[in-house]
Amino acid sequence: MVWWPFRKKRVGLVLGGGVARGIAHVGVIRVLKEAGVPIDLVVGTSSGSMIGAALAAGLEQRLIEEIALRIKWGEFFKFAFFRPGLASAEAIEEFVVKYIGDLRFVDLKVPFATVATDLRSGNRVVIREGRIAKAVAASATFPGFFAPEEFHGRHLIDGGIVGNVPVDTARELGADYVIASDAVPDRTVKAVPSDPLQMLGRALDMVLKRLSTAEAHRADVLIELDMEEDIWHLDFHKARKLITAGEVAAHRVINKVKRDLGLR
């Protein structure tokens, strides 16, 4: 391949997992769009794959924000009988179909991939074909709570375990310039967790942050949340605050992005 110095960079947007905190990606996307940043490829993990699927499907920003503000935790709970999990991943599939449609990867406006974890081997699985709802569910099935999702003969669980901010995957899929949005806040919290779920969530955050830091920093631009208050995994009712936090985080780096991409 002949190298040409003025070749347009292929921009990849990586949206990390973080349960409710993934809603912050909506604010990040708004800032990128307002700045005219082209998005040529989207890669998502867990809740980041839900937002990424909506973006790749071509939903208007206004609709994506409306969906984020309507999300209720109960929508994701559907009992799993005789399976290794409290809830079935079918609830995630139904959510995606309800708000995005029963699309396949070939129907998307922007190339998109989700990251999941193979339960047997522990390897990263990048999904780029089939039904979007099934792929998103596979990426977002947190082990223990959700039963594993069966996909193409594999049993898959949450992609955050092997790639919570999958920058390397975006590179492998052809992104020359990677913008990564990490929905797991800074390692410090302002208050000690007050209930068992918050305590579990805090422990999970520390593990995911440690596992994903090196890969996340291989992005050309890393967007990290710095929230004024502790917002926990199931705080879907704080969607508006999360969107604002995403906007603030994106504004901190948007001038660098515009310079790097030659945007006015």
PDB file of C-alpha atoms in Angstrom:
ATOM      1  CA  MET A   1       0.000   0.000   0.000  1.00  0.00           C
ATOM      2  CA  VAL A   2       1.336   3.434  -0.967  1.00  0.00           C
ATOM      3  CA  TRP A   3       1.384   5.818   1.996  1.00  0.00           C
ATOM      4  CA  TRP A   4      -0.244   9.168   1.295  1.00  0.00           C
ATOM      5  CA  PRO A   5       0.191  11.892   3.932  1.00  0.00           C
ATOM      6  CA  PHE A   6      -3.186  13.492   3.245  1.00  0.00           C
ATOM      7  CA  ARG A   7      -5.239  10.309   3.462  1.00  0.00           C
ATOM      8  CA  LYS A   8      -8.372  10.853   5.546  1.00  0.00           C
ATOM      9  CA  LYS A   9      -8.134   9.179   8.923  1.00  0.00           C
ATOM     10  CA  ARG A  10     -10.730   6.544   9.681  1.00  0.00           C
ATOM     11  CA  VAL A  11     -12.143   7.533  13.058  1.00  0.00           C
ATOM     12  CA  GLY A  12     -13.200   4.811  15.483  1.00  0.00           C
ATOM     13  CA  LEU A  13     -15.360   5.558  18.524  1.00  0.00           C
ATOM     14  CA  VAL A  14     -15.034   3.144  21.451  1.00  0.00           C
ATOM     15  CA  LEU A  15     -17.755   3.125  24.107  1.00  0.00           C
ATOM     16  CA  GLY A  16     -16.897   1.290  27.312  1.00  0.00           C
ATOM     17  CA  GLY A  17     -19.116  -0.577  29.751  1.00  0.00           C
ATOM     18  CA  GLY A  18     -20.404   0.762  33.053  1.00  0.00           C
ATOM     19  CA  VAL A  19     -24.092  -0.248  33.408  1.00  0.00           C
ATOM     20  CA  ALA A  20     -26.098   2.967  34.048  1.00  0.00           C
ATOM     21  CA  ARG A  21     -22.970   5.095  33.701  1.00  0.00           C
ATOM     22  CA  GLY A  22     -22.884   4.098  30.026  1.00  0.00           C
ATOM     23  CA  ILE A  23     -25.595   6.735  29.552  1.00  0.00           C
ATOM     24  CA  ALA A  24     -22.767   9.296  29.791  1.00  0.00           C
ATOM     25  CA  HIS A  25     -21.732   8.222  26.280  1.00  0.00           C
ATOM     26  CA  VAL A  26     -24.848  10.006  25.009  1.00  0.00           C
ATOM     27  CA  GLY A  27     -23.374  13.321  26.132  1.00  0.00           C
ATOM     28  CA  VAL A  28     -20.024  12.441  24.592  1.00  0.00           C
ATOM     29  CA  ILE A  29     -21.655  11.698  21.243  1.00  0.00           C
ATOM     30  CA  ARG A  30     -23.556  14.982  21.323  1.00  0.00           C
ATOM     31  CA  VAL A  31     -20.327  16.983  21.704  1.00  0.00           C
ATOM     32  CA  LEU A  32     -18.570  15.019  18.944  1.00  0.00           C
ATOM     33  CA  LYS A  33     -21.468  15.538  16.566  1.00  0.00           C
ATOM     34  CA  GLU A  34     -21.743  19.247  17.308  1.00  0.00           C
ATOM     35  CA  ALA A  35     -18.013  19.585  16.573  1.00  0.00           C
ATOM     36  CA  GLY A  36     -18.446  17.823  13.228  1.00  0.00           C
ATOM     37  CA  VAL A  37     -16.264  14.853  14.181  1.00  0.00           C
ATOM     38  CA  PRO A  38     -16.787  12.031  11.650  1.00  0.00           C
ATOM     39  CA  ILE A  39     -17.443   8.597  13.135  1.00  0.00           C
ATOM     40  CA  ASP A  40     -16.510   5.846  10.701  1.00  0.00           C
ATOM     41  CA  LEU A  41     -16.561   2.874  13.071  1.00  0.00           C
ATOM     42  CA  VAL A  42     -18.135   2.139  16.472  1.00  0.00           C
ATOM     43  CA  VAL A  43     -17.065  -0.531  18.970  1.00  0.00           C
ATOM     44  CA  GLY A  44     -18.946  -1.064  22.217  1.00  0.00           C
ATOM     45  CA  THR A  45     -18.805  -3.152  25.349  1.00  0.00           C
ATOM     46  CA  SER A  46     -21.780  -3.893  27.629  1.00  0.00           C
ATOM     47  CA  SER A  47     -23.899  -0.740  28.106  1.00  0.00           C
ATOM     48  CA  GLY A  48     -21.575   0.984  25.637  1.00  0.00           C
ATOM     49  CA  SER A  49     -22.716  -1.509  23.015  1.00  0.00           C
ATOM     50  CA  MET A  50     -26.345  -0.418  23.540  1.00  0.00           C
ATOM     51  CA  ILE A  51     -25.515   3.233  22.941  1.00  0.00           C
ATOM     52  CA  GLY A  52     -23.196   2.277  20.108  1.00  0.00           C
ATOM     53  CA  ALA A  53     -25.877   0.225  18.387  1.00  0.00           C
ATOM     54  CA  ALA A  54     -28.291   3.165  18.483  1.00  0.00           C
ATOM     55  CA  LEU A  55     -25.640   5.451  16.991  1.00  0.00           C
ATOM     56  CA  ALA A  56     -24.639   2.956  14.300  1.00  0.00           C
ATOM     57  CA  ALA A  57     -28.293   2.396  13.391  1.00  0.00           C
ATOM     58  CA  GLY A  58     -28.574   6.062  12.512  1.00  0.00           C
ATOM     59  CA  LEU A  59     -30.922   7.160  15.297  1.00  0.00           C
ATOM     60  CA  GLU A  60     -31.074  10.921  15.711  1.00  0.00           C
ATOM     61  CA  GLN A  61     -29.322  12.361  18.747  1.00  0.00           C
ATOM     62  CA  ARG A  62     -32.651  13.540  20.134  1.00  0.00           C
ATOM     63  CA  LEU A  63     -34.056   9.999  20.027  1.00  0.00           C
ATOM     64  CA  ILE A  64     -30.977   8.487  21.645  1.00  0.00           C
ATOM     65  CA  GLU A  65     -31.286  10.984  24.502  1.00  0.00           C
ATOM     66  CA  GLU A  66     -35.002  10.260  24.896  1.00  0.00           C
ATOM     67  CA  ILE A  67     -34.296   6.537  25.141  1.00  0.00           C
ATOM     68  CA  ALA A  68     -31.589   7.136  27.753  1.00  0.00           C
ATOM     69  CA  LEU A  69     -33.964   9.221  29.862  1.00  0.00           C
ATOM     70  CA  ARG A  70     -36.680   6.556  29.729  1.00  0.00           C
ATOM     71  CA  ILE A  71     -34.588   3.565  30.786  1.00  0.00           C
ATOM     72  CA  LYS A  72     -35.804   1.795  33.911  1.00  0.00           C
ATOM     73  CA  TRP A  73     -33.892  -0.965  35.643  1.00  0.00           C
ATOM     74  CA  GLY A  74     -36.966  -3.210  35.599  1.00  0.00           C
ATOM     75  CA  GLU A  75     -36.870  -3.377  31.803  1.00  0.00           C
ATOM     76  CA  PHE A  76     -33.779  -5.567  32.021  1.00  0.00           C
ATOM     77  CA  PHE A  77     -35.162  -8.030  34.530  1.00  0.00           C
ATOM     78  CA  LYS A  78     -36.742 -11.234  33.267  1.00  0.00           C
ATOM     79  CA  PHE A  79     -36.407 -14.324  35.434  1.00  0.00           C
ATOM     80  CA  ALA A  80     -34.175 -17.073  34.065  1.00  0.00           C
ATOM     81  CA  PHE A  81     -35.526 -20.475  35.046  1.00  0.00           C
ATOM     82  CA  PHE A  82     -33.135 -23.446  35.257  1.00  0.00           C
ATOM     83  CA  ARG A  83     -30.227 -21.362  33.955  1.00  0.00           C
ATOM     84  CA  PRO A  84     -27.039 -20.024  35.671  1.00  0.00           C
ATOM     85  CA  GLY A  85     -28.291 -16.510  36.306  1.00  0.00           C
ATOM     86  CA  LEU A  86     -31.073 -14.586  38.034  1.00  0.00           C
ATOM     87  CA  ALA A  87     -32.245 -12.867  34.852  1.00  0.00           C
ATOM     88  CA  SER A  88     -32.423 -13.847  31.216  1.00  0.00           C
ATOM     89  CA  ALA A  89     -30.508 -11.940  28.554  1.00  0.00           C
ATOM     90  CA  GLU A  90     -33.729 -12.038  26.519  1.00  0.00           C
ATOM     91  CA  ALA A  91     -34.786  -8.912  28.422  1.00  0.00           C
ATOM     92  CA  ILE A  92     -31.820  -7.046  26.928  1.00  0.00           C
ATOM     93  CA  GLU A  93     -32.721  -8.312  23.458  1.00  0.00           C
ATOM     94  CA  GLU A  94     -36.303  -7.122  23.886  1.00  0.00           C
ATOM     95  CA  PHE A  95     -35.087  -3.693  25.002  1.00  0.00           C
ATOM     96  CA  VAL A  96     -32.893  -3.308  21.924  1.00  0.00           C
ATOM     97  CA  VAL A  97     -35.657  -4.427  19.565  1.00  0.00           C
ATOM     98  CA  LYS A  98     -38.144  -2.079  21.236  1.00  0.00           C
ATOM     99  CA  TYR A  99     -36.030   1.055  20.856  1.00  0.00           C
ATOM    100  CA  ILE A 100     -33.695   0.356  17.933  1.00  0.00           C
ATOM    101  CA  GLY A 101     -35.516  -2.302  15.947  1.00  0.00           C
ATOM    102  CA  ASP A 102     -34.794  -5.925  15.106  1.00  0.00           C
ATOM    103  CA  LEU A 103     -31.852  -5.033  12.891  1.00  0.00           C
ATOM    104  CA  ARG A 104     -28.907  -7.021  11.625  1.00  0.00           C
ATOM    105  CA  PHE A 105     -25.372  -5.728  11.273  1.00  0.00           C
ATOM    106  CA  VAL A 106     -25.813  -5.353   7.513  1.00  0.00           C
ATOM    107  CA  ASP A 107     -28.687  -2.903   8.164  1.00  0.00           C
ATOM    108  CA  LEU A 108     -26.551  -0.396  10.071  1.00  0.00           C
ATOM    109  CA  LYS A 109     -25.519   3.022   8.781  1.00  0.00           C
ATOM    110  CA  VAL A 110     -22.071   2.858  10.419  1.00  0.00           C
ATOM    111  CA  PRO A 111     -19.840  -0.237  10.838  1.00  0.00           C
ATOM    112  CA  PHE A 112     -20.283  -1.571  14.358  1.00  0.00           C
ATOM    113  CA  ALA A 113     -18.897  -4.333  16.575  1.00  0.00           C
ATOM    114  CA  THR A 114     -19.583  -5.522  20.102  1.00  0.00           C
ATOM    115  CA  VAL A 115     -17.182  -7.232  22.476  1.00  0.00           C
ATOM    116  CA  ALA A 116     -18.148 -10.212  24.650  1.00  0.00           C
ATOM    117  CA  THR A 117     -16.296 -12.857  26.669  1.00  0.00           C
ATOM    118  CA  ASP A 118     -16.296 -16.572  25.860  1.00  0.00           C
ATOM    119  CA  LEU A 119     -17.314 -18.266  29.115  1.00  0.00           C
ATOM    120  CA  ARG A 120     -15.407 -21.473  28.341  1.00  0.00           C
ATOM    121  CA  SER A 121     -12.088 -20.107  27.067  1.00  0.00           C
ATOM    122  CA  GLY A 122     -12.074 -16.643  28.643  1.00  0.00           C
ATOM    123  CA  ASN A 123     -11.153 -15.146  25.258  1.00  0.00           C
ATOM    124  CA  ARG A 124     -12.395 -11.893  23.759  1.00  0.00           C
ATOM    125  CA  VAL A 125     -15.112 -12.392  21.152  1.00  0.00           C
ATOM    126  CA  VAL A 126     -15.779  -9.635  18.629  1.00  0.00           C
ATOM    127  CA  ILE A 127     -19.265  -9.836  17.127  1.00  0.00           C
ATOM    128  CA  ARG A 128     -19.856  -8.245  13.729  1.00  0.00           C
ATOM    129  CA  GLU A 129     -22.649 -10.285  12.176  1.00  0.00           C
ATOM    130  CA  GLY A 130     -26.154 -11.524  12.929  1.00  0.00           C
ATOM    131  CA  ARG A 131     -28.871  -9.816  14.930  1.00  0.00           C
ATOM    132  CA  ILE A 132     -27.901  -6.624  16.725  1.00  0.00           C
ATOM    133  CA  ALA A 133     -30.156  -7.390  19.707  1.00  0.00           C
ATOM    134  CA  LYS A 134     -28.482 -10.764  20.208  1.00  0.00           C
ATOM    135  CA  ALA A 135     -24.990  -9.260  19.940  1.00  0.00           C
ATOM    136  CA  VAL A 136     -25.725  -6.465  22.404  1.00  0.00           C
ATOM    137  CA  ALA A 137     -27.252  -8.937  24.854  1.00  0.00           C
ATOM    138  CA  ALA A 138     -24.144 -11.129  24.639  1.00  0.00           C
ATOM    139  CA  SER A 139     -21.916  -8.127  25.371  1.00  0.00           C
ATOM    140  CA  ALA A 140     -23.994  -6.970  28.353  1.00  0.00           C
ATOM    141  CA  THR A 141     -24.726 -10.200  30.259  1.00  0.00           C
ATOM    142  CA  PHE A 142     -23.021  -9.580  33.587  1.00  0.00           C
ATOM    143  CA  PRO A 143     -22.185 -13.045  34.998  1.00  0.00           C
ATOM    144  CA  GLY A 144     -24.213 -14.225  37.959  1.00  0.00           C
ATOM    145  CA  PHE A 145     -26.993 -11.734  37.387  1.00  0.00           C
ATOM    146  CA  PHE A 146     -27.680 -12.544  33.745  1.00  0.00           C
ATOM    147  CA  ALA A 147     -27.547 -16.060  32.368  1.00  0.00           C
ATOM    148  CA  PRO A 148     -24.938 -16.491  29.575  1.00  0.00           C
ATOM    149  CA  GLU A 149     -26.120 -15.707  26.076  1.00  0.00           C
ATOM    150  CA  GLU A 150     -25.803 -18.498  23.530  1.00  0.00           C
ATOM    151  CA  PHE A 151     -24.423 -17.083  20.284  1.00  0.00           C
ATOM    152  CA  HIS A 152     -23.076 -19.072  17.330  1.00  0.00           C
ATOM    153  CA  GLY A 153     -22.407 -22.110  19.493  1.00  0.00           C
ATOM    154  CA  ARG A 154     -20.668 -20.183  22.259  1.00  0.00           C
ATOM    155  CA  HIS A 155     -21.769 -19.189  25.752  1.00  0.00           C
ATOM    156  CA  LEU A 156     -20.969 -15.503  26.084  1.00  0.00           C
ATOM    157  CA  ILE A 157     -20.880 -13.117  29.039  1.00  0.00           C
ATOM    158  CA  ASP A 158     -20.135  -9.430  29.607  1.00  0.00           C
ATOM    159  CA  GLY A 159     -17.349  -8.085  27.409  1.00  0.00           C
ATOM    160  CA  GLY A 160     -16.057  -5.843  30.175  1.00  0.00           C
ATOM    161  CA  ILE A 161     -14.171  -8.800  31.623  1.00  0.00           C
ATOM    162  CA  VAL A 162     -11.787  -8.930  28.659  1.00  0.00           C
ATOM    163  CA  GLY A 163     -12.179  -5.502  27.081  1.00  0.00           C
ATOM    164  CA  ASN A 164     -14.134  -2.856  28.940  1.00  0.00           C
ATOM    165  CA  VAL A 165     -12.662  -0.123  26.725  1.00  0.00           C
ATOM    166  CA  PRO A 166     -11.804  -2.153  23.584  1.00  0.00           C
ATOM    167  CA  VAL A 167      -9.412   0.225  21.840  1.00  0.00           C
ATOM    168  CA  ASP A 168      -7.340  -2.612  20.373  1.00  0.00           C
ATOM    169  CA  THR A 169     -10.436  -4.058  18.733  1.00  0.00           C
ATOM    170  CA  ALA A 170     -11.149  -0.742  17.013  1.00  0.00           C
ATOM    171  CA  ARG A 171      -7.568  -0.692  15.697  1.00  0.00           C
ATOM    172  CA  GLU A 172      -7.886  -4.267  14.436  1.00  0.00           C
ATOM    173  CA  LEU A 173     -11.067  -3.325  12.579  1.00  0.00           C
ATOM    174  CA  GLY A 174      -9.296  -0.542  10.719  1.00  0.00           C
ATOM    175  CA  ALA A 175      -9.535   2.624  12.827  1.00  0.00           C
ATOM    176  CA  ASP A 176      -6.596   4.993  12.266  1.00  0.00           C
ATOM    177  CA  TYR A 177      -7.691   7.418  14.991  1.00  0.00           C
ATOM    178  CA  VAL A 178      -9.458   6.152  18.104  1.00  0.00           C
ATOM    179  CA  ILE A 179     -11.597   8.189  20.478  1.00  0.00           C
ATOM    180  CA  ALA A 180     -12.419   6.143  23.588  1.00  0.00           C
ATOM    181  CA  SER A 181     -15.085   6.973  26.172  1.00  0.00           C
ATOM    182  CA  ASP A 182     -14.573   5.266  29.536  1.00  0.00           C
ATOM    183  CA  ALA A 183     -17.798   5.171  31.571  1.00  0.00           C
ATOM    184  CA  VAL A 184     -16.151   3.878  34.739  1.00  0.00           C
ATOM    185  CA  PRO A 185     -15.394   6.964  36.874  1.00  0.00           C
ATOM    186  CA  ASP A 186     -12.114   7.793  38.540  1.00  0.00           C
ATOM    187  CA  ARG A 187     -10.800   5.310  41.107  1.00  0.00           C
ATOM    188  CA  THR A 188     -11.791   7.488  44.058  1.00  0.00           C
ATOM    189  CA  VAL A 189     -15.319   7.760  45.451  1.00  0.00           C
ATOM    190  CA  LYS A 190     -16.680  10.512  47.652  1.00  0.00           C
ATOM    191  CA  ALA A 191     -18.561   8.248  50.080  1.00  0.00           C
ATOM    192  CA  VAL A 192     -18.285   4.680  51.310  1.00  0.00           C
ATOM    193  CA  PRO A 193     -20.879   2.445  49.571  1.00  0.00           C
ATOM    194  CA  SER A 194     -24.068   2.228  51.628  1.00  0.00           C
ATOM    195  CA  ASP A 195     -25.517  -1.127  50.554  1.00  0.00           C
ATOM    196  CA  PRO A 196     -24.302  -4.533  49.291  1.00  0.00           C
ATOM    197  CA  LEU A 197     -24.983  -3.759  45.608  1.00  0.00           C
ATOM    198  CA  GLN A 198     -22.996  -0.534  45.791  1.00  0.00           C
ATOM    199  CA  MET A 199     -20.182  -2.369  47.561  1.00  0.00           C
ATOM    200  CA  LEU A 200     -20.121  -5.028  44.834  1.00  0.00           C
ATOM    201  CA  GLY A 201     -20.245  -2.304  42.192  1.00  0.00           C
ATOM    202  CA  ARG A 202     -17.347  -0.433  43.748  1.00  0.00           C
ATOM    203  CA  ALA A 203     -15.245  -3.607  43.813  1.00  0.00           C
ATOM    204  CA  LEU A 204     -16.155  -4.245  40.173  1.00  0.00           C
ATOM    205  CA  ASP A 205     -15.159  -0.706  39.196  1.00  0.00           C
ATOM    206  CA  MET A 206     -11.720  -1.097  40.763  1.00  0.00           C
ATOM    207  CA  VAL A 207     -11.118  -4.380  38.964  1.00  0.00           C
ATOM    208  CA  LEU A 208     -12.342  -3.110  35.581  1.00  0.00           C
ATOM    209  CA  LYS A 209     -10.323   0.092  35.867  1.00  0.00           C
ATOM    210  CA  ARG A 210      -7.162  -1.833  36.615  1.00  0.00           C
ATOM    211  CA  LEU A 211      -7.765  -4.320  33.787  1.00  0.00           C
ATOM    212  CA  SER A 212      -8.706  -1.738  31.158  1.00  0.00           C
ATOM    213  CA  THR A 213      -6.360   1.175  31.889  1.00  0.00           C
ATOM    214  CA  ALA A 214      -3.486   0.108  29.630  1.00  0.00           C
ATOM    215  CA  GLU A 215      -5.710  -0.588  26.621  1.00  0.00           C
ATOM    216  CA  ALA A 216      -7.815   2.534  27.175  1.00  0.00           C
ATOM    217  CA  HIS A 217      -4.704   4.720  27.097  1.00  0.00           C
ATOM    218  CA  ARG A 218      -3.743   3.325  23.705  1.00  0.00           C
ATOM    219  CA  ALA A 219      -6.530   5.490  22.277  1.00  0.00           C
ATOM    220  CA  ASP A 220      -5.533   8.708  20.539  1.00  0.00           C
ATOM    221  CA  VAL A 221      -7.988  10.502  22.820  1.00  0.00           C
ATOM    222  CA  LEU A 222      -9.395   9.070  26.058  1.00  0.00           C
ATOM    223  CA  ILE A 223     -12.537  10.634  27.532  1.00  0.00           C
ATOM    224  CA  GLU A 224     -12.910   9.917  31.257  1.00  0.00           C
ATOM    225  CA  LEU A 225     -15.758  10.865  33.570  1.00  0.00           C
ATOM    226  CA  ASP A 226     -15.175  13.136  36.553  1.00  0.00           C
ATOM    227  CA  MET A 227     -18.568  13.356  38.246  1.00  0.00           C
ATOM    228  CA  GLU A 228     -19.457  15.688  41.089  1.00  0.00           C
ATOM    229  CA  GLU A 229     -21.289  12.903  42.945  1.00  0.00           C
ATOM    230  CA  ASP A 230     -21.119   9.137  43.200  1.00  0.00           C
ATOM    231  CA  ILE A 231     -23.398   7.563  40.610  1.00  0.00           C
ATOM    232  CA  TRP A 232     -23.726   3.812  40.930  1.00  0.00           C
ATOM    233  CA  HIS A 233     -24.355   1.026  38.446  1.00  0.00           C
ATOM    234  CA  LEU A 234     -28.145   0.971  38.817  1.00  0.00           C
ATOM    235  CA  ASP A 235     -28.743   4.738  39.036  1.00  0.00           C
ATOM    236  CA  PHE A 236     -30.671   4.920  35.759  1.00  0.00           C
ATOM    237  CA  HIS A 237     -32.824   7.675  37.260  1.00  0.00           C
ATOM    238  CA  LYS A 238     -29.780   9.965  37.123  1.00  0.00           C
ATOM    239  CA  ALA A 239     -29.613   9.795  33.334  1.00  0.00           C
ATOM    240  CA  ARG A 240     -29.710  13.553  32.839  1.00  0.00           C
ATOM    241  CA  LYS A 241     -26.744  14.052  35.188  1.00  0.00           C
ATOM    242  CA  LEU A 242     -24.845  11.309  33.375  1.00  0.00           C
ATOM    243  CA  ILE A 243     -25.452  12.888  29.967  1.00  0.00           C
ATOM    244  CA  THR A 244     -24.189  16.206  31.333  1.00  0.00           C
ATOM    245  CA  ALA A 245     -21.110  14.507  32.809  1.00  0.00           C
ATOM    246  CA  GLY A 246     -20.388  12.984  29.405  1.00  0.00           C
ATOM    247  CA  GLU A 247     -20.659  16.382  27.740  1.00  0.00           C
ATOM    248  CA  VAL A 248     -18.302  17.976  30.255  1.00  0.00           C
ATOM    249  CA  ALA A 249     -15.748  15.190  29.797  1.00  0.00           C
ATOM    250  CA  ALA A 250     -15.905  15.444  25.993  1.00  0.00           C
ATOM    251  CA  HIS A 251     -15.539  19.226  26.036  1.00  0.00           C
ATOM    252  CA  ARG A 252     -12.223  18.822  27.866  1.00  0.00           C
ATOM    253  CA  VAL A 253     -10.685  17.054  24.854  1.00  0.00           C
ATOM    254  CA  ILE A 254     -12.692  18.269  21.869  1.00  0.00           C
ATOM    255  CA  ASN A 255     -10.145  20.904  20.809  1.00  0.00           C
ATOM    256  CA  LYS A 256      -7.428  18.249  20.599  1.00  0.00           C
ATOM    257  CA  VAL A 257      -9.708  16.030  18.515  1.00  0.00           C
ATOM    258  CA  LYS A 258     -10.449  18.885  16.111  1.00  0.00           C
ATOM    259  CA  ARG A 259      -6.764  19.743  15.753  1.00  0.00           C
ATOM    260  CA  ASP A 260      -5.765  16.136  15.171  1.00  0.00           C
ATOM    261  CA  LEU A 261      -8.436  15.672  12.496  1.00  0.00           C
ATOM    262  CA  GLY A 262      -7.985  19.067  10.886  1.00  0.00           C
ATOM    263  CA  LEU A 263     -11.487  20.276  11.746  1.00  0.00           C
ATOM    264  CA  ARG A 264     -12.391  23.916  12.129  1.00  0.00           C
TER     265      ARG A 264
END
